XYZ file of C-alpha atoms in Angstrom:
501
model
C 98.038 104.503 93.072
C 97.790 105.879 89.555
C 95.133 104.669 87.129
C 96.719 104.757 83.698
C 95.229 104.366 80.239
C 95.699 101.367 77.954
C 98.192 103.295 75.807
C 100.141 104.344 78.893
C 100.200 100.761 80.135
C 101.646 99.657 76.799
C 104.447 102.173 77.242
C 105.038 101.139 80.862
C 105.365 97.498 79.756
C 107.919 98.497 77.113
C 109.877 100.682 79.537
C 109.924 97.856 82.091
C 111.403 95.452 79.549
C 114.158 97.936 78.658
C 114.901 99.069 82.205
C 114.959 95.607 83.766
C 116.664 94.015 80.743
C 114.125 91.240 80.459
C 112.253 89.840 77.489
C 108.556 90.350 76.882
C 108.015 86.628 77.380
C 109.680 86.852 80.802
C 107.287 89.646 81.737
C 104.407 87.470 80.541
C 105.671 84.624 82.737
C 105.795 87.011 85.701
C 102.208 88.181 85.163
C 100.813 84.685 84.721
C 102.701 83.433 87.767
C 101.135 86.194 89.879
C 97.680 84.956 88.850
C 98.701 81.341 89.395
C 99.722 82.112 92.983
C 96.311 83.661 93.631
C 94.592 80.582 92.245
C 96.767 78.285 94.326
C 95.809 80.233 97.446
C 92.117 79.961 96.562
C 92.260 76.282 95.583
C 94.872 74.460 97.711
C 94.044 71.162 95.946
C 94.569 72.171 92.332
C 94.696 68.534 91.339
C 90.987 68.301 92.174
C 89.960 71.266 89.992
C 89.081 71.540 86.311
C 90.101 74.755 84.524
C 88.652 75.902 81.202
C 91.046 78.486 79.802
C 89.988 80.703 76.899
C 92.968 82.226 75.102
C 92.985 84.932 72.450
C 95.588 85.449 69.754
C 97.514 88.189 71.565
C 99.502 88.496 74.754
C 96.468 88.126 76.996
C 96.021 84.751 75.384
C 99.717 84.137 76.039
C 99.069 84.743 79.738
C 96.404 82.056 79.586
C 98.760 79.594 77.905
C 101.347 80.122 80.635
C 98.636 79.589 83.249
C 97.634 76.359 81.527
C 101.204 75.078 81.768
C 101.576 76.057 85.421
C 98.236 74.471 86.358
C 98.942 71.308 84.377
C 102.242 70.949 86.237
C 100.184 70.815 89.454
C 98.082 67.953 88.014
C 95.034 70.150 87.561
C 92.589 69.182 84.831
C 93.221 71.723 82.073
C 91.215 72.480 78.917
C 92.585 75.189 76.624
C 90.342 76.890 74.040
C 92.593 78.870 71.718
C 91.081 81.348 69.295
C 91.461 80.194 65.692
C 93.374 82.985 63.954
C 95.710 83.509 61.010
C 98.334 85.253 63.153
C 99.318 85.182 66.822
C 101.666 87.346 68.848
C 105.185 85.958 69.055
C 104.949 85.312 72.803
C 101.617 83.591 72.310
C 103.184 81.228 69.752
C 106.116 80.400 72.021
C 103.867 79.493 74.923
C 101.577 77.451 72.704
C 104.581 75.348 71.713
C 105.307 74.714 75.396
C 101.972 72.949 75.821
C 101.118 69.469 74.542
C 98.722 69.548 71.605
C 96.137 67.365 73.316
C 95.358 70.153 75.804
C 94.462 72.655 73.071
C 91.281 73.011 71.070
C 90.829 75.861 68.599
C 87.563 77.777 68.688
C 85.835 80.522 66.734
C 83.703 83.426 68.021
C 80.530 81.809 66.715
C 81.135 78.478 68.491
C 78.829 77.313 71.277
C 80.480 75.275 74.018
C 79.284 73.252 76.981
C 81.257 74.161 80.106
C 80.488 72.237 83.321
C 79.130 74.494 86.029
C 81.551 72.963 88.538
C 84.479 74.019 86.366
C 86.594 77.167 86.706
C 86.829 79.481 83.698
C 89.903 81.603 83.062
C 89.058 84.327 80.559
C 92.198 85.344 78.646
C 90.644 86.291 75.299
C 91.285 90.048 75.425
C 93.088 92.286 77.908
C 93.311 96.039 78.308
C 94.495 96.433 74.718
C 91.068 95.968 73.109
C 90.483 99.132 71.073
C 86.957 98.692 69.698
C 83.764 96.890 70.736
C 83.461 93.237 69.819
C 81.107 92.326 66.995
C 77.890 90.442 67.736
C 79.520 87.347 66.205
C 81.233 86.894 69.583
C 77.895 86.416 71.325
C 78.004 82.606 71.073
C 81.476 82.022 72.502
C 81.175 84.633 75.231
C 77.600 83.514 75.918
C 78.913 80.000 76.490
C 81.065 81.369 79.304
C 78.364 83.595 80.781
C 75.662 80.932 80.791
C 77.827 78.064 81.997
C 77.251 78.616 85.710
C 80.992 78.138 86.278
C 83.017 80.578 88.365
C 84.720 82.992 85.964
C 88.056 84.733 86.453
C 89.040 87.349 83.886
C 92.716 88.100 83.504
C 93.409 91.847 83.359
C 89.977 92.738 81.905
C 86.687 90.947 81.227
C 86.972 90.184 77.525
C 84.942 92.626 75.437
C 85.064 95.441 78.011
C 86.908 98.553 76.811
C 89.435 99.751 79.376
C 89.061 103.520 79.003
C 85.632 104.213 77.538
C 81.976 103.209 77.541
C 81.060 99.764 76.238
C 77.520 99.564 74.896
C 75.002 97.136 76.406
C 74.635 95.314 73.087
C 78.335 94.327 73.021
C 79.255 90.756 74.061
C 81.280 90.991 77.300
C 82.403 88.264 79.687
C 80.620 88.462 83.045
C 83.484 87.906 85.463
C 83.030 86.834 89.048
C 86.516 88.188 89.733
C 89.114 90.096 87.752
C 92.861 89.892 88.311
C 94.234 93.069 86.799
C 97.903 93.997 86.628
C 99.700 96.830 88.440
C 96.927 99.426 88.144
C 93.124 99.325 88.103
C 91.650 100.043 84.696
C 89.123 102.871 84.598
C 86.267 100.718 83.303
C 86.574 98.363 86.295
C 85.497 101.237 88.555
C 82.368 102.325 86.690
C 78.979 101.308 88.168
C 77.583 100.676 84.686
C 80.012 97.745 84.362
C 78.823 95.936 87.478
C 77.378 93.022 85.430
C 80.893 92.283 84.148
C 82.984 93.059 87.240
C 81.691 91.659 90.510
C 85.083 92.335 92.112
C 88.743 92.739 91.265
C 92.260 92.569 92.687
C 95.297 94.530 91.556
C 98.365 92.303 91.229
C 101.771 93.967 91.441
C 103.992 92.438 88.770
C 106.971 94.721 89.282
C 106.491 97.138 86.402
C 108.844 100.113 86.235
C 108.126 102.556 89.064
C 109.942 105.238 87.093
C 107.716 104.751 84.048
C 104.594 104.749 86.202
C 105.765 107.883 87.987
C 106.270 109.682 84.680
C 102.791 108.802 83.427
C 100.467 111.799 83.643
C 96.893 110.925 84.581
C 93.969 112.611 86.335
C 92.832 109.282 87.812
C 93.973 107.686 91.071
C 93.035 104.738 93.299
C 93.017 105.486 97.031
C 94.902 102.946 99.112
C 96.695 102.830 102.443
C 100.080 104.169 101.249
C 98.440 107.297 99.842
C 96.774 108.035 103.190
C 99.967 107.396 105.119
C 101.619 110.220 103.173
C 99.538 112.816 105.034
C 98.077 111.023 108.083
C 98.885 112.943 111.282
C 99.740 111.171 114.482
C 98.618 112.995 117.605
C 101.253 114.824 119.582
C 101.795 114.460 123.298
C 100.757 118.011 124.200
C 97.642 118.126 122.035
C 94.358 119.106 123.671
C 90.695 119.449 122.715
C 91.325 122.849 121.162
C 94.065 121.369 118.995
C 91.699 118.993 117.216
C 89.034 121.432 116.134
C 85.564 122.556 117.127
C 83.011 121.391 114.546
C 79.361 122.240 114.034
C 76.652 119.989 112.612
C 73.559 121.847 111.371
C 70.504 119.781 110.544
C 67.530 117.863 111.759
C 63.795 118.420 111.681
C 60.868 116.764 113.403
C 61.148 113.006 112.908
C 64.691 113.217 111.487
C 66.889 113.832 114.500
C 68.578 110.465 114.045
C 70.608 111.840 111.145
C 72.198 114.480 113.371
C 72.971 111.928 116.070
C 74.740 109.642 113.596
C 76.824 112.497 112.221
C 77.827 113.703 115.682
C 78.774 110.236 116.929
C 80.853 109.665 113.796
C 82.545 113.063 114.157
C 83.567 112.244 117.717
C 84.931 108.849 116.650
C 86.828 110.613 113.855
C 88.721 112.644 116.404
C 87.295 116.152 116.580
C 88.123 117.959 119.819
C 84.734 119.606 120.323
C 81.379 119.102 118.628
C 78.261 121.257 118.675
C 74.849 120.580 117.126
C 72.512 123.265 115.825
C 69.018 121.763 115.600
C 65.300 122.576 115.918
C 64.034 122.944 119.476
C 62.247 119.572 119.327
C 65.587 117.791 119.177
C 67.274 119.464 122.135
C 66.496 116.839 124.775
C 67.007 113.992 122.298
C 70.548 114.948 121.325
C 71.569 116.219 124.761
C 70.536 112.903 126.313
C 71.744 110.544 123.584
C 75.205 112.090 123.102
C 76.485 113.650 126.319
C 79.849 114.475 124.708
C 78.397 117.183 122.444
C 77.062 120.686 123.017
C 73.658 121.662 121.669
C 72.253 124.926 120.324
C 68.651 125.020 119.214
C 66.639 127.137 116.833
C 63.681 129.120 118.120
C 61.408 127.108 115.858
C 60.180 123.826 117.319
C 60.117 121.549 114.264
C 62.567 122.985 111.732
C 65.504 125.299 111.258
C 64.442 128.875 110.514
C 67.781 130.646 111.014
C 71.434 129.720 110.984
C 74.060 130.484 113.645
C 77.244 132.489 113.280
C 80.195 130.282 112.349
C 83.056 132.187 113.957
C 83.781 129.660 116.773
C 83.958 126.646 114.440
C 86.733 125.217 112.283
C 84.379 123.179 110.059
C 80.644 122.852 109.480
C 78.521 119.958 108.200
C 75.103 121.031 107.016
C 71.936 119.561 105.521
C 71.370 116.150 107.085
C 67.734 115.586 108.038
C 67.153 119.316 107.628
C 64.127 119.213 105.356
C 63.195 121.684 102.634
C 60.419 123.658 104.309
C 60.096 127.218 103.040
C 61.399 128.773 106.261
C 64.489 126.570 106.088
C 65.034 127.337 102.404
C 64.769 131.085 103.007
C 67.128 130.901 105.980
C 69.643 128.859 103.989
C 69.687 131.484 101.250
C 70.431 134.196 103.819
C 73.096 131.986 105.380
C 74.965 131.519 102.101
C 74.702 135.196 101.202
C 76.981 136.012 104.158
C 79.945 135.021 101.969
C 81.134 132.354 104.403
C 84.817 131.466 104.665
C 84.500 128.420 106.952
C 84.871 125.077 105.115
C 81.504 123.395 104.579
C 80.429 119.802 104.078
C 77.139 119.973 102.173
C 74.876 116.941 102.144
C 71.251 115.857 101.771
C 68.763 118.736 101.959
C 71.435 121.405 101.630
C 72.115 119.924 98.191
C 68.429 119.598 97.371
C 67.895 123.304 98.120
C 70.871 124.260 95.967
C 69.650 122.037 93.123
C 66.386 123.992 92.980
C 68.081 127.402 92.922
C 71.176 127.345 90.717
C 71.899 131.013 91.483
C 72.982 129.956 94.982
C 75.958 127.932 93.744
C 78.058 131.065 93.331
C 77.659 131.718 97.085
C 78.911 128.301 98.181
C 82.403 128.741 99.686
C 85.157 127.570 97.384
C 86.692 124.195 98.261
C 83.577 123.049 100.095
C 82.835 119.321 99.973
C 79.621 118.026 98.388
C 78.466 114.470 99.120
C 75.457 113.714 96.878
C 73.986 110.263 96.412
C 73.031 109.410 92.783
C 69.543 110.963 92.907
C 70.846 114.155 94.506
C 73.585 114.331 91.898
C 71.078 113.998 89.068
C 69.052 116.861 90.549
C 72.184 119.008 90.396
C 73.523 117.966 86.986
C 70.475 116.624 85.191
C 70.381 113.151 83.595
C 73.363 111.435 81.984
C 73.644 108.515 79.587
C 76.819 106.759 80.781
C 79.038 106.809 83.848
C 81.867 108.210 81.738
C 79.634 111.121 80.738
C 78.561 111.590 84.366
C 82.185 111.825 85.477
C 83.013 114.448 82.849
C 80.008 116.528 83.882
C 80.976 116.337 87.547
C 84.523 117.426 86.660
C 83.182 120.439 84.757
C 80.865 121.408 87.620
C 83.621 121.042 90.218
C 85.917 123.235 88.130
C 83.234 125.885 87.538
C 82.500 126.400 91.252
C 85.841 125.203 92.693
C 84.280 122.412 94.737
C 85.208 118.913 95.866
C 82.461 116.482 94.870
C 81.975 112.927 96.067
C 80.131 110.681 93.622
C 78.821 107.973 95.940
C 78.699 104.304 95.027
C 80.949 101.274 94.940
C 84.478 102.692 94.532
C 83.093 106.181 95.198
C 84.715 108.812 92.980
C 86.114 111.995 94.526
C 86.432 114.847 92.034
C 88.644 117.873 92.680
C 88.341 121.429 91.343
C 91.425 120.719 89.230
C 89.823 117.787 87.442
C 91.526 114.951 89.288
C 89.437 111.911 90.213
C 90.226 109.598 93.119
C 88.416 106.258 93.375
C 87.977 104.690 96.796
C 89.122 101.127 97.446
C 87.077 100.296 100.559
C 83.423 99.693 101.423
C 80.717 97.153 100.671
C 77.069 96.864 99.698
C 76.015 96.690 103.347
C 76.517 100.462 103.430
C 73.538 100.937 101.096
C 71.159 101.965 103.854
C 69.725 105.192 105.200
C 72.103 106.935 107.582
C 75.391 105.901 105.995
C 75.731 109.312 104.382
C 75.092 111.022 107.716
C 77.966 109.061 109.226
C 80.250 110.162 106.394
C 79.249 113.816 106.832
C 80.308 113.616 110.458
C 83.652 112.025 109.600
C 84.457 114.575 106.898
C 83.510 117.517 109.093
C 85.690 116.193 111.929
C 88.715 115.791 109.655
C 88.308 119.278 108.204
C 88.069 120.623 111.749
C 91.394 118.980 112.618
C 93.129 120.939 109.888
C 93.239 118.430 107.067
C 92.833 120.035 103.651
C 89.534 119.395 101.831
C 91.228 116.853 99.588
C 92.940 115.082 102.481
C 89.729 115.031 104.518
C 87.784 113.630 101.572
C 90.311 110.900 100.739
C 90.785 109.814 104.346
C 87.142 110.179 105.326
C 85.726 108.109 102.490
C 88.447 105.474 102.858
C 88.051 105.125 106.640
C 84.246 105.102 106.377
C 84.418 102.193 103.937
C 87.143 100.437 105.879
C 85.102 100.591 109.090
C 82.166 99.017 107.249
C 84.479 96.296 105.902
C 85.624 95.535 109.437
C 82.043 95.483 110.737
C 80.723 93.047 108.098
C 83.181 90.389 109.211
C 80.894 89.618 112.130
C 77.609 91.213 111.020
C 77.367 90.567 107.288
C 76.136 92.893 104.554
C 72.423 92.218 105.101
C 72.405 93.360 108.717
C 74.981 96.165 108.685
C 73.701 99.394 110.242
C 75.310 102.847 110.053
C 75.765 102.672 113.840
C 77.760 99.452 113.344
C 80.081 101.362 111.037
C 80.522 104.059 113.702
C 81.414 101.366 116.244
C 84.121 100.058 113.882
C 85.646 103.479 113.148
C 88.055 103.094 116.050
C 89.478 99.921 114.489
C 89.804 101.594 111.083
C 91.697 104.558 112.519
C 93.816 102.226 114.618
C 94.932 100.462 111.429
C 96.141 103.785 110.018
C 97.908 104.597 113.284
C 99.701 101.260 113.447
C 100.869 101.411 109.850
C-alpha cells in the first residue's frame, strides 16, 4: 500500500471525482459513512451514546457534520462544535444546512469547554491538509479535548498534527485514542515521536481512484497482506531439505547462549531446510541438547568466538546475537569481513556494535546485507538525531552509501532500502518489547534469505510475520506476559495465514 503526501492525496481526491463522475460532496458522504460504520460496529447501541463532534471550517469539518447527521438519525445524543469562521468550504456549508440549528454551537480556538468523560469525541477540526503548525491560541480548545477524559477519535488526522513533516512539541495537537484515516496511512501517523497523539489507527478504504493512486510516485509504503502475497512462495511437491536452504547462525558467549537458541528455533519455524550454529565451546552441549534439529560447530575458545568459519556451505548467515565485544571476537570479526564475503548476511546486536566502533569496516560489509539495529544500536551507528523525520533521512543516506537494507525497529518498524524506499510494517505490539525478540527476528530473516527470497522480500515478510505471530500470541497471553518463545510458537499460525490466503 502506498503512503502518499497531502498534496498527492488532494490530487487523488480530484481525480476520483472526475473519473467516477461524482461530486465532492458525494465523496465526503462516502468517507463519513465509512467512519460511521466503524462507530456502529464499536457501539451497537448508538442511542445510548453521547458524541461531541468538533468541526473545522473545511472539508474535514464537513465530514464531521455528515457524521453528526448519520448519528442523530440513529437517535444518538449529538453535540456539534463548529469553528466560528468568516468562510467555510462549500461542502461544509451544505452539510451544515442539513443539520438542525439546535445541534450546533460555534466555538473559537481560545474557548474552554467541559466535555463529560463518558462522552465520545469526534475530532474533525483539521485533516491531512493542514500546512503549518497551529498557533498557541488553539491550546484552550484542543486542551479541552485532551483533558476531558473522553475517548477521542480523530478523523483522518489528529488535529494539529502535520501529515508529512515534524510537528514541534509546543504545538497544540489532539491526543487521539484512535485515528480513522482514509485510503492510505499518513507518514506522521507512523512516526514514534507522535505516539502521544496516535495511540492507534485504521485505514478505511473509501474507493479512491486506483489509477490515480498507482500513478502517484512515492518512496513510502505500508506493508500489508496483499503485498506479501505478490511474492510468497508455496512449497512444491518435490521440494526437499536442500531446496529450502542451509543457514548458519554465528553468535553466543558465556551466559548468552539463549540468544542463539531463539534464533535457531525461529529459523526452523520460518522454514529453512538445514540450520547450523557456530558458537563458543561452552554452548555445544546446551544447543545440541535443546534443539536436536540443528547441527552445531564450536569455536576452540570456551567462552567466546575467536575465529569465524568458512561460509561456502551456507545460503545465508545471521551473525552477532549474544556474541559479545571481547577483543578476540572483535579482531576475528575484522578478519572475517576482510575476506570480501559474498554470502548474504543478517547483522544484529554485537556485530553492529563492533561496526559502530570502527567505521572503516562498513566498506567490507557485503552489499545488500540486512541490518537490524534497535534504537540505541542505531544511534551508535548514526549519532544522535533531533526528530524521527531526520532519523529516517539519515538512515536512507547511510543505506544508499553502503548499499544496505536497514530495519529501524519500533512500532510500525521502518525498512529502508539502498534505493531510498521506506516500508512501514503493519503488524506487532508492545508485548514484543523484551529481550530476545530481536534474536527471533534474526532467525526468521536468515531462514527466508536461505530459501532464496531477495533481501527486500525477506525483510518485508520476516518483519511482518514476526509481528503477526506476536499479534496471534497476545490473544491468549496478553502484552505483559508475552515472551519471544511465545512468538516462535505462533509463527506456524502466522505462516499458515499466508499460505491459506
